[in-house]
Amino acid sequence: MPILLFLIDTSASMNQRTDLGTSYLDIAKGAVELFLKLRARDPASRGDRYMLVTYDEPPYCIKAGWKENHATFMSELKNLQASGLTTLGQALRSSFDLLNLNRLISGIDNYGQGRNPFFLEPSILITITDGNKLTSTAGVQEELHLPLNSPLPGSELTKEPFRWDQRLFALVLRLPGLASTEPEQLGSVPTDESAITQMCEVTGGRSYCVRTQRMLNQCLESLVQKIQSGVVINFEKTGPDPLPVGEDGLMDSSRPSNSFAAQPWHSCHKLIYVRPNSKTGVPVGHWPIPESFWPDQNLPSLPPRTSHPVVRFSCVDCEPMVIDKLPFDKYELEPSPLTQYILERKSPHTCWQVFVTSSGKYNELGYPFGYLKASTTLTCVNLFVMPYNYPVLLPLLDDLFKVHKLKPNLKWRQAFDSYLKTLPPYYLLPLKKALRMMGAPNLISDNLDCGLSYSVISYLKKLSQQVVLVKTNKQKSFALRSAFPYSLV
């Protein structure tokens, strides 16, 4: 169920008028209405949830949140007025806090237990602003700063205010006050040069510099296509570049590989698509992406994680490994310089292993948890997520079924126990489930240890209870504001 949050600039400068006599705020309202009409063409839009936030002081900035229905959203949108400061940083923080309100209750961030791409609340934030100087009661600000302290319990568990399934897009209105005699330029809409652009790009989104109504309509059409179920990942190369591939598709060691020159494909910040299951309508998966630390029962608290995991890929060609009945997860990568480079190599029968640094106990790079591979038709690149350290596990399981016929000898058991010691504790439960599905239910003990200390487990439980209280208080303040919109309460 995608969440679409509109953050509307309601600062006084949004009263400025275009050459048609329409105020920027009226254009913003019209843009939201047109977006809803365009989105309604897709049957999947029936599950959408809409939220509305403005540049007012919190909590009055939240006009339609988790509890408000579509009629309230439309009524609040219609009644918006422009008067105040350009407090973009505070408004963004309030928007992210609103989106994150339910996450600790639902547990989808799974702190300290691996990141599950199939636990997600895909959210698109669309801010519509005039891109004017950022202002606050302290004066004019040259840079965009989001308040570091959040009233939301547990916000310190992630370094950034956003999460990997939340992307920010900005429509920056630059429509002229006087009619232009220049012919309108057609083509793609450029990014804007205001402070919001960098923030958009950090989340995996982008900004649009909107100079005409036609451009605005073009941007809205583009934004509707951006509503995808997925999470953003930082893909980073580790080790040397691969040998170049010749025209015949074979390695050509005589050609230079530019190992030391930075290339766009070395580092990509892109979405992996998380498709819903065709039968249930919700995403289904088996394996997490590992944490960037080894869980330890002596850790008094969890280290804060980055919102986007850093997944390192090694350019050593490997054989893609799968065995019968062992589940794996497959995610298509959003097109990028990395996917283009892999596809141009025309090697659909080899793969590049992926790692998360510091995920293992005995190895700084960690062990591979999956691989990147071009599809056999060379139309896309997929991330295959496997059990942790799968190159050791898969041959063991192959022997278990084919050689030992599910009656392993002592040597096999010792090798399997050695493998389990390389496994982060949070992989034990999904591995036990997978082995049960394969017909080998008793290889892993029932007394599973999640690897977290008692103090961390207690803290996470306490946070979810605190969030319930915060959520209740927010709903009360919203009801109060609705009942007395012009009071000082």
Coordinates of C-alpha atoms in Angstrom, one line a residue:
M1 CA 0.0 0.0 0.0
P2 CA 1.9 3.1 -1.2
I3 CA 1.9 6.2 1.0
L4 CA 1.8 9.5 -0.9
L5 CA 2.7 12.5 1.3
F6 CA 2.3 16.0 -0.2
L7 CA 4.3 18.7 1.5
I8 CA 3.0 22.0 0.4
D9 CA 5.0 25.3 0.8
T10 CA 2.6 27.6 2.6
S11 CA 5.1 30.4 3.2
A12 CA 3.9 34.0 2.2
S13 CA 6.0 33.9 -1.0
M14 CA 3.6 31.3 -2.4
N15 CA 1.1 34.2 -2.9
Q16 CA 3.2 35.4 -5.9
R17 CA 1.3 35.3 -9.2
T18 CA 2.2 33.9 -12.6
D19 CA 1.6 35.6 -15.9
L20 CA -1.9 34.0 -15.9
G21 CA -2.8 35.7 -12.6
T22 CA -2.8 32.4 -10.7
S23 CA -0.9 32.2 -7.3
Y24 CA 1.8 29.6 -6.8
L25 CA -0.3 28.1 -4.0
D26 CA -3.3 27.7 -6.4
I27 CA -0.9 26.0 -8.9
A28 CA 0.3 23.7 -6.1
K29 CA -3.3 22.7 -5.2
G30 CA -4.1 22.1 -8.9
A31 CA -1.0 20.0 -9.3
V32 CA -2.1 17.7 -6.4
E33 CA -5.6 17.3 -7.8
L34 CA -4.2 16.5 -11.3
F35 CA -1.7 14.0 -9.8
L36 CA -4.6 12.2 -8.0
K37 CA -6.5 12.0 -11.4
L38 CA -3.5 10.6 -13.2
R39 CA -2.8 8.1 -10.4
A40 CA -6.5 6.9 -10.4
R41 CA -5.9 5.4 -13.9
D42 CA -3.9 2.6 -12.2
P43 CA -6.2 0.0 -10.5
A44 CA -3.4 -0.4 -7.9
S45 CA -4.2 3.2 -6.7
R46 CA -7.2 1.8 -4.7
G47 CA -4.7 0.9 -1.9
D48 CA -3.0 4.3 -1.8
R49 CA -2.9 6.4 1.4
Y50 CA -2.7 10.2 1.1
M51 CA -1.2 12.6 3.6
L52 CA -0.9 16.4 3.6
V53 CA 1.7 18.4 5.5
T54 CA 2.5 22.2 5.3
Y55 CA 5.2 24.6 6.5
D56 CA 3.1 25.5 9.6
E57 CA 4.6 24.9 13.0
P58 CA 4.2 21.3 14.3
P59 CA 1.8 19.8 15.1
Y60 CA -0.4 22.1 13.1
C61 CA 1.6 21.4 9.9
I62 CA -0.1 17.9 9.7
K63 CA -3.4 18.5 7.9
A64 CA -4.1 14.9 7.0
G65 CA -2.2 12.0 8.6
W66 CA -2.8 8.3 9.4
K67 CA -6.4 8.6 10.6
E68 CA -7.8 11.2 8.2
N69 CA -9.9 10.0 5.2
H70 CA -9.7 11.2 1.6
A71 CA -12.5 13.7 2.1
T72 CA -10.6 15.3 4.9
F73 CA -7.5 15.4 2.7
M74 CA -9.3 17.2 -0.1
S75 CA -11.0 19.6 2.2
E76 CA -7.7 20.5 4.0
L77 CA -6.0 21.0 0.6
K78 CA -8.7 23.3 -0.6
N79 CA -8.5 25.5 2.5
L80 CA -4.7 25.9 2.5
Q81 CA -3.5 29.6 2.8
A82 CA 0.0 31.0 2.3
S83 CA 1.2 33.0 5.3
G84 CA 4.4 32.4 7.2
L85 CA 8.1 31.4 6.8
T86 CA 9.9 29.0 4.5
T87 CA 10.7 26.4 7.2
L88 CA 11.5 23.6 4.9
G89 CA 13.8 21.7 7.2
Q90 CA 11.3 21.5 10.1
A91 CA 8.5 20.6 7.6
L92 CA 10.6 17.7 6.2
R93 CA 11.4 16.5 9.7
S94 CA 7.7 16.5 10.6
S95 CA 6.9 14.6 7.4
F96 CA 9.4 11.9 8.0
D97 CA 8.4 11.6 11.6
L98 CA 4.8 11.2 10.5
L99 CA 5.7 8.4 8.1
N100 CA 7.9 6.7 10.7
L101 CA 5.2 6.7 13.4
N102 CA 4.0 3.1 12.8
R103 CA 7.3 1.5 12.1
L104 CA 8.4 0.6 15.6
I105 CA 4.9 -0.7 16.3
S106 CA 4.9 -2.9 13.2
G107 CA 8.6 -3.8 13.6
I108 CA 9.4 -3.5 9.9
D109 CA 12.8 -2.0 10.4
N110 CA 13.8 -5.1 12.3
Y111 CA 16.7 -3.3 14.1
G112 CA 19.7 -5.5 14.9
Q113 CA 18.2 -8.5 13.1
G114 CA 19.0 -7.9 9.4
R115 CA 17.1 -5.7 6.9
N116 CA 14.2 -7.5 5.1
P117 CA 13.4 -5.8 1.8
F118 CA 10.0 -7.5 1.9
F119 CA 9.1 -5.6 5.1
L120 CA 8.3 -2.2 3.6
E121 CA 6.0 0.8 3.5
P122 CA 6.8 2.3 0.1
S123 CA 6.4 6.1 0.5
I124 CA 6.7 9.0 -1.9
L125 CA 7.1 12.5 -0.5
I126 CA 6.2 15.2 -3.1
T127 CA 7.0 18.7 -2.0
I128 CA 5.8 21.7 -4.0
T129 CA 7.6 24.9 -3.3
D130 CA 8.8 28.1 -4.9
G131 CA 12.4 27.4 -4.0
N132 CA 12.8 30.8 -2.2
K133 CA 15.4 31.4 0.5
L134 CA 14.9 29.3 3.6
T135 CA 13.7 31.4 6.5
S136 CA 13.1 30.9 10.2
T137 CA 12.5 33.1 13.2
A138 CA 16.3 33.3 13.5
G139 CA 16.7 34.8 10.0
V140 CA 17.6 33.6 6.5
Q141 CA 19.4 30.3 6.0
E142 CA 21.7 29.5 3.1
E143 CA 21.6 25.7 3.6
L144 CA 18.9 23.2 4.3
H145 CA 19.1 21.8 7.9
L146 CA 16.7 19.3 9.4
P147 CA 16.3 19.4 13.2
L148 CA 18.5 16.7 14.6
N149 CA 16.3 16.0 17.7
S150 CA 13.1 14.2 16.9
P151 CA 10.2 13.8 19.4
L152 CA 9.7 10.3 17.9
P153 CA 11.0 7.5 20.3
G154 CA 13.7 5.3 18.7
S155 CA 14.7 7.9 16.0
E156 CA 18.3 7.6 17.2
L157 CA 18.4 4.0 15.8
T158 CA 18.8 5.3 12.2
K159 CA 21.3 8.0 11.4
E160 CA 19.1 9.8 8.9
P161 CA 15.4 11.0 9.4
F162 CA 14.2 8.9 6.4
R163 CA 14.1 5.2 5.7
W164 CA 15.1 3.1 2.7
D165 CA 11.6 2.9 1.3
Q166 CA 10.9 6.7 1.5
R167 CA 11.9 8.9 -1.5
L168 CA 11.6 12.7 -1.7
F169 CA 10.7 14.5 -5.0
A170 CA 10.5 18.3 -5.3
L171 CA 8.5 20.3 -7.8
V172 CA 10.2 23.7 -7.6
L173 CA 7.9 26.3 -9.2
R174 CA 9.8 28.9 -11.4
L175 CA 6.9 30.1 -13.5
P176 CA 7.4 33.7 -14.7
G177 CA 5.3 36.7 -13.6
L178 CA 5.3 38.0 -17.1
A179 CA 4.4 36.2 -20.3
S180 CA 7.5 35.0 -22.1
T181 CA 8.0 35.6 -25.8
E182 CA 10.6 32.8 -26.0
P183 CA 9.4 29.5 -27.6
E184 CA 9.0 26.8 -24.9
Q185 CA 11.9 24.3 -24.8
L186 CA 10.7 20.6 -25.1
G187 CA 12.5 17.6 -23.6
S188 CA 13.4 16.4 -20.1
V189 CA 12.9 18.7 -17.1
P190 CA 16.2 19.8 -15.4
T191 CA 16.8 19.5 -11.7
D192 CA 16.6 22.7 -9.7
E193 CA 19.5 24.5 -8.1
S194 CA 17.8 25.1 -4.7
A195 CA 18.7 23.6 -1.4
I196 CA 16.1 20.8 -1.7
T197 CA 17.8 19.1 -4.6
Q198 CA 20.6 17.4 -2.6
M199 CA 18.1 16.2 0.0
C200 CA 16.0 14.6 -2.8
E201 CA 19.0 12.8 -4.3
V202 CA 20.2 11.5 -0.9
T203 CA 16.8 9.7 -0.5
G204 CA 16.9 8.3 -4.0
G205 CA 14.5 10.9 -5.5
R206 CA 15.1 14.1 -7.5
S207 CA 14.0 17.7 -8.0
Y208 CA 12.3 19.3 -11.0
C209 CA 12.8 22.9 -12.1
V210 CA 9.3 23.8 -13.3
R211 CA 9.1 26.9 -15.7
T212 CA 5.8 26.3 -17.5
Q213 CA 2.4 24.6 -16.9
R214 CA 3.3 22.1 -19.6
M215 CA 6.5 21.2 -17.7
L216 CA 4.4 20.8 -14.6
N217 CA 2.1 18.4 -16.3
Q218 CA 5.1 16.5 -17.7
C219 CA 6.6 16.2 -14.2
L220 CA 3.3 14.9 -12.7
E221 CA 3.1 12.2 -15.4
S222 CA 6.7 11.3 -14.5
L223 CA 6.0 11.2 -10.8
V224 CA 3.1 8.8 -11.2
Q225 CA 5.5 6.4 -12.8
K226 CA 7.8 6.7 -9.8
I227 CA 5.3 5.0 -7.5
Q228 CA 7.1 1.7 -7.2
S229 CA 7.4 -0.8 -4.4
G230 CA 11.1 -1.0 -3.5
V231 CA 13.9 0.0 -1.3
V232 CA 17.0 2.1 -2.0
I233 CA 20.5 0.5 -1.7
N234 CA 24.0 1.9 -2.0
F235 CA 25.9 -0.4 -4.4
E236 CA 29.7 0.1 -4.0
K237 CA 32.5 -1.8 -5.9
T238 CA 35.2 -3.6 -3.8
G239 CA 38.4 -4.8 -5.3
P240 CA 39.7 -4.3 -8.9
D241 CA 37.7 -3.8 -12.0
P242 CA 36.9 -6.9 -14.1
L243 CA 38.9 -7.7 -17.2
P244 CA 37.2 -6.1 -20.3
V245 CA 35.0 -8.4 -22.5
G246 CA 35.9 -8.6 -26.2
E247 CA 33.4 -8.6 -29.1
D248 CA 33.0 -12.4 -28.8
G249 CA 31.9 -12.1 -25.1
L250 CA 35.2 -13.6 -23.8
M251 CA 37.6 -12.0 -21.4
D252 CA 40.3 -9.9 -23.2
S253 CA 43.3 -9.5 -21.0
S254 CA 45.1 -7.4 -23.6
R255 CA 42.7 -4.5 -23.2
P256 CA 43.2 -2.0 -20.2
S257 CA 40.6 -2.3 -17.5
N258 CA 40.9 1.2 -15.9
S259 CA 41.0 -0.4 -12.4
F260 CA 42.1 2.8 -10.7
A261 CA 40.0 5.4 -12.5
A262 CA 36.6 6.1 -10.8
Q263 CA 33.7 5.1 -13.0
P264 CA 30.0 6.0 -12.6
W265 CA 29.1 2.3 -12.2
H266 CA 31.5 1.9 -9.2
S267 CA 29.0 3.6 -6.9
C268 CA 25.2 3.6 -7.5
H269 CA 22.4 4.7 -5.2
K270 CA 19.3 3.0 -6.6
L271 CA 16.1 1.2 -6.0
I272 CA 15.6 -2.6 -6.0
Y273 CA 12.1 -3.4 -6.9
V274 CA 10.2 -5.4 -4.3
R275 CA 7.2 -7.0 -6.2
P276 CA 4.1 -8.1 -4.4
N277 CA 3.3 -11.8 -4.5
S278 CA 0.7 -12.5 -7.2
K279 CA -1.5 -14.6 -4.9
T280 CA -1.4 -12.6 -1.6
G281 CA -0.8 -9.1 -3.0
V282 CA 2.0 -8.5 -0.5
P283 CA 5.8 -9.0 -0.9
V284 CA 7.2 -12.3 0.3
G285 CA 10.8 -13.1 1.0
H286 CA 13.1 -15.5 3.0
W287 CA 16.5 -13.8 3.7
P288 CA 17.6 -10.5 5.1
I289 CA 20.3 -8.2 3.9
P290 CA 22.9 -8.5 6.8
E291 CA 23.6 -5.8 9.3
S292 CA 26.9 -3.9 9.2
F293 CA 27.9 -5.3 12.7
W294 CA 28.0 -8.6 14.4
P295 CA 25.2 -8.9 17.1
D296 CA 26.7 -9.5 20.5
Q297 CA 24.9 -10.3 23.8
N298 CA 27.4 -8.0 25.5
L299 CA 26.3 -4.9 23.4
P300 CA 24.4 -2.6 25.8
S301 CA 22.8 -0.8 22.8
L302 CA 22.5 -1.1 19.0
P303 CA 24.8 1.0 16.8
P304 CA 22.8 3.4 14.7
R305 CA 22.3 2.2 11.1
T306 CA 22.4 4.2 7.9
S307 CA 19.0 4.4 6.2
H308 CA 20.4 2.8 3.0
P309 CA 22.6 -0.3 3.4
V310 CA 26.0 -0.3 1.7
V311 CA 26.2 -3.4 -0.4
R312 CA 29.6 -4.1 -1.8
F313 CA 30.0 -6.1 -5.0
S314 CA 33.2 -7.9 -6.2
C315 CA 33.9 -8.0 -9.9
V316 CA 35.3 -11.5 -9.8
D317 CA 33.1 -13.7 -12.1
C318 CA 31.5 -16.6 -10.1
E319 CA 29.1 -19.3 -11.0
P320 CA 25.6 -18.5 -9.9
M321 CA 24.7 -21.1 -7.2
V322 CA 21.3 -22.6 -6.5
I323 CA 20.2 -26.0 -5.3
D324 CA 16.8 -27.7 -5.5
K325 CA 14.2 -26.5 -3.0
L326 CA 16.4 -24.0 -1.2
P327 CA 14.5 -20.7 -1.3
F328 CA 16.2 -17.5 -2.6
D329 CA 14.9 -14.0 -3.1
K330 CA 15.3 -12.1 -6.4
Y331 CA 15.0 -8.4 -6.8
E332 CA 15.3 -6.4 -10.1
L333 CA 17.6 -3.3 -10.0
E334 CA 16.4 0.0 -11.1
P335 CA 18.3 1.0 -14.3
S336 CA 21.6 2.7 -13.5
P337 CA 25.2 3.0 -14.8
L338 CA 25.9 -0.3 -12.9
T339 CA 23.1 -2.2 -14.6
Q340 CA 24.1 -0.8 -18.0
Y341 CA 27.8 -1.9 -17.4
I342 CA 26.8 -5.4 -16.4
L343 CA 24.4 -5.8 -19.3
E344 CA 27.0 -4.6 -21.8
R345 CA 29.4 -7.3 -20.7
K346 CA 26.8 -9.9 -22.1
S347 CA 27.7 -12.5 -19.4
P348 CA 24.3 -13.9 -18.2
H349 CA 25.9 -17.1 -17.0
T350 CA 28.3 -15.6 -14.4
C351 CA 27.6 -13.4 -11.4
W352 CA 29.3 -10.9 -9.0
Q353 CA 29.1 -11.7 -5.3
V354 CA 27.7 -9.1 -2.8
F355 CA 28.9 -8.4 0.8
V356 CA 28.1 -6.1 3.7
T357 CA 31.3 -4.9 5.5
S358 CA 31.6 -6.0 9.1
S359 CA 28.6 -8.3 8.9
G360 CA 30.8 -11.3 9.7
K361 CA 32.5 -12.2 13.0
Y362 CA 35.9 -13.3 11.5
N363 CA 36.1 -11.3 8.3
E364 CA 36.1 -7.5 7.7
L365 CA 34.4 -7.7 4.3
G366 CA 32.0 -10.3 5.6
Y367 CA 30.9 -13.4 3.7
P368 CA 28.8 -13.2 0.5
F369 CA 25.0 -13.1 1.0
G370 CA 24.0 -13.2 -2.6
Y371 CA 25.0 -12.0 -6.1
L372 CA 24.3 -9.6 -8.9
K373 CA 23.5 -11.3 -12.2
A374 CA 22.2 -10.2 -15.7
S375 CA 19.0 -11.9 -16.7
T376 CA 19.4 -14.6 -19.4
T377 CA 17.7 -12.3 -21.9
L378 CA 20.1 -9.4 -21.0
T379 CA 17.1 -7.1 -20.3
C380 CA 17.7 -6.4 -16.6
V381 CA 20.1 -7.1 -13.7
N382 CA 18.8 -8.9 -10.6
L383 CA 20.0 -9.1 -7.0
F384 CA 19.8 -12.6 -5.7
V385 CA 19.6 -12.8 -1.9
M386 CA 20.7 -16.1 -0.5
P387 CA 21.6 -17.6 3.0
Y388 CA 24.7 -15.9 4.5
N389 CA 28.0 -17.5 3.3
Y390 CA 26.0 -19.5 0.8
P391 CA 29.1 -20.8 -1.1
V392 CA 29.9 -23.0 2.0
L393 CA 26.3 -23.9 2.8
L394 CA 25.0 -25.0 -0.6
P395 CA 27.6 -27.8 -1.2
L396 CA 27.0 -29.0 2.3
L397 CA 23.2 -29.3 1.7
D398 CA 23.8 -30.9 -1.7
D399 CA 25.9 -33.6 0.0
L400 CA 23.3 -34.0 2.8
F401 CA 20.5 -34.9 0.3
K402 CA 22.4 -36.6 -2.5
V403 CA 25.3 -38.4 -0.7
H404 CA 24.1 -38.8 2.9
K405 CA 20.4 -39.2 2.1
L406 CA 19.5 -37.0 5.2
K407 CA 21.6 -39.2 7.5
P408 CA 24.8 -37.1 7.9
N409 CA 28.0 -38.6 9.3
L410 CA 30.2 -36.9 12.0
K411 CA 32.4 -35.2 9.5
W412 CA 29.5 -33.5 7.8
R413 CA 28.0 -32.4 11.1
Q414 CA 31.4 -30.9 12.1
A415 CA 31.5 -29.0 8.8
F416 CA 27.9 -27.8 9.3
D417 CA 28.7 -26.6 12.8
S418 CA 31.7 -24.7 11.6
Y419 CA 29.5 -23.0 9.0
L420 CA 26.9 -22.0 11.6
K421 CA 29.7 -20.2 13.5
T422 CA 30.1 -17.9 10.6
L423 CA 26.4 -17.1 10.5
P424 CA 25.0 -13.9 12.2
P425 CA 22.5 -15.2 14.8
Y426 CA 19.5 -13.6 13.0
Y427 CA 20.0 -16.0 10.1
L428 CA 19.3 -19.1 12.2
L429 CA 15.5 -18.8 12.2
P430 CA 15.1 -18.3 8.4
L431 CA 17.6 -21.1 7.8
K432 CA 15.7 -23.4 10.1
K433 CA 12.5 -22.6 8.2
A434 CA 14.2 -23.2 4.9
L435 CA 15.6 -26.6 6.0
R436 CA 12.2 -27.6 7.3
M437 CA 10.7 -26.8 3.9
M438 CA 13.5 -28.9 2.3
G439 CA 12.7 -31.9 4.6
A440 CA 15.6 -31.5 7.1
P441 CA 13.8 -30.0 10.1
N442 CA 16.2 -31.1 13.0
L443 CA 19.6 -29.8 11.9
I444 CA 19.3 -26.6 14.0
S445 CA 18.4 -26.5 17.7
D446 CA 15.0 -25.1 18.7
N447 CA 16.7 -22.9 21.3
L448 CA 17.5 -20.1 19.0
D449 CA 19.5 -17.1 20.2
C450 CA 18.8 -13.8 18.3
G451 CA 22.1 -12.4 19.4
L452 CA 20.8 -9.3 21.1
S453 CA 21.3 -8.5 24.8
Y454 CA 18.4 -8.4 27.2
S455 CA 18.8 -4.6 27.6
V456 CA 18.4 -4.1 23.8
I457 CA 15.4 -6.4 23.5
S458 CA 13.7 -4.6 26.5
Y459 CA 14.5 -1.2 25.0
L460 CA 12.9 -2.1 21.6
K461 CA 9.8 -3.4 23.4
K462 CA 9.6 -0.2 25.5
L463 CA 10.0 2.0 22.3
S464 CA 7.0 0.4 20.7
Q465 CA 4.9 1.1 23.8
Q466 CA 6.1 4.8 23.8
V467 CA 5.3 5.2 20.1
V468 CA 1.7 4.1 20.8
L469 CA 1.4 6.9 23.4
V470 CA 3.0 9.5 21.0
K471 CA 0.6 8.4 18.2
T472 CA -2.4 8.7 20.6
N473 CA -1.3 12.2 21.7
K474 CA -0.9 13.3 18.0
Q475 CA -4.4 12.1 17.2
K476 CA -5.7 14.1 20.2
S477 CA -3.9 17.3 19.2
F478 CA -5.2 16.9 15.6
A479 CA -8.8 16.5 16.9
L480 CA -8.3 19.6 19.1
R481 CA -6.9 21.6 16.2
S482 CA -9.9 20.5 14.0
A483 CA -12.4 21.5 16.6
F484 CA -10.7 24.9 17.3
P485 CA -8.8 25.8 14.1
Y486 CA -8.3 29.4 15.1
S487 CA -7.6 29.1 18.8
L488 CA -4.2 29.3 20.4
V489 CA -4.6 25.9 22.0

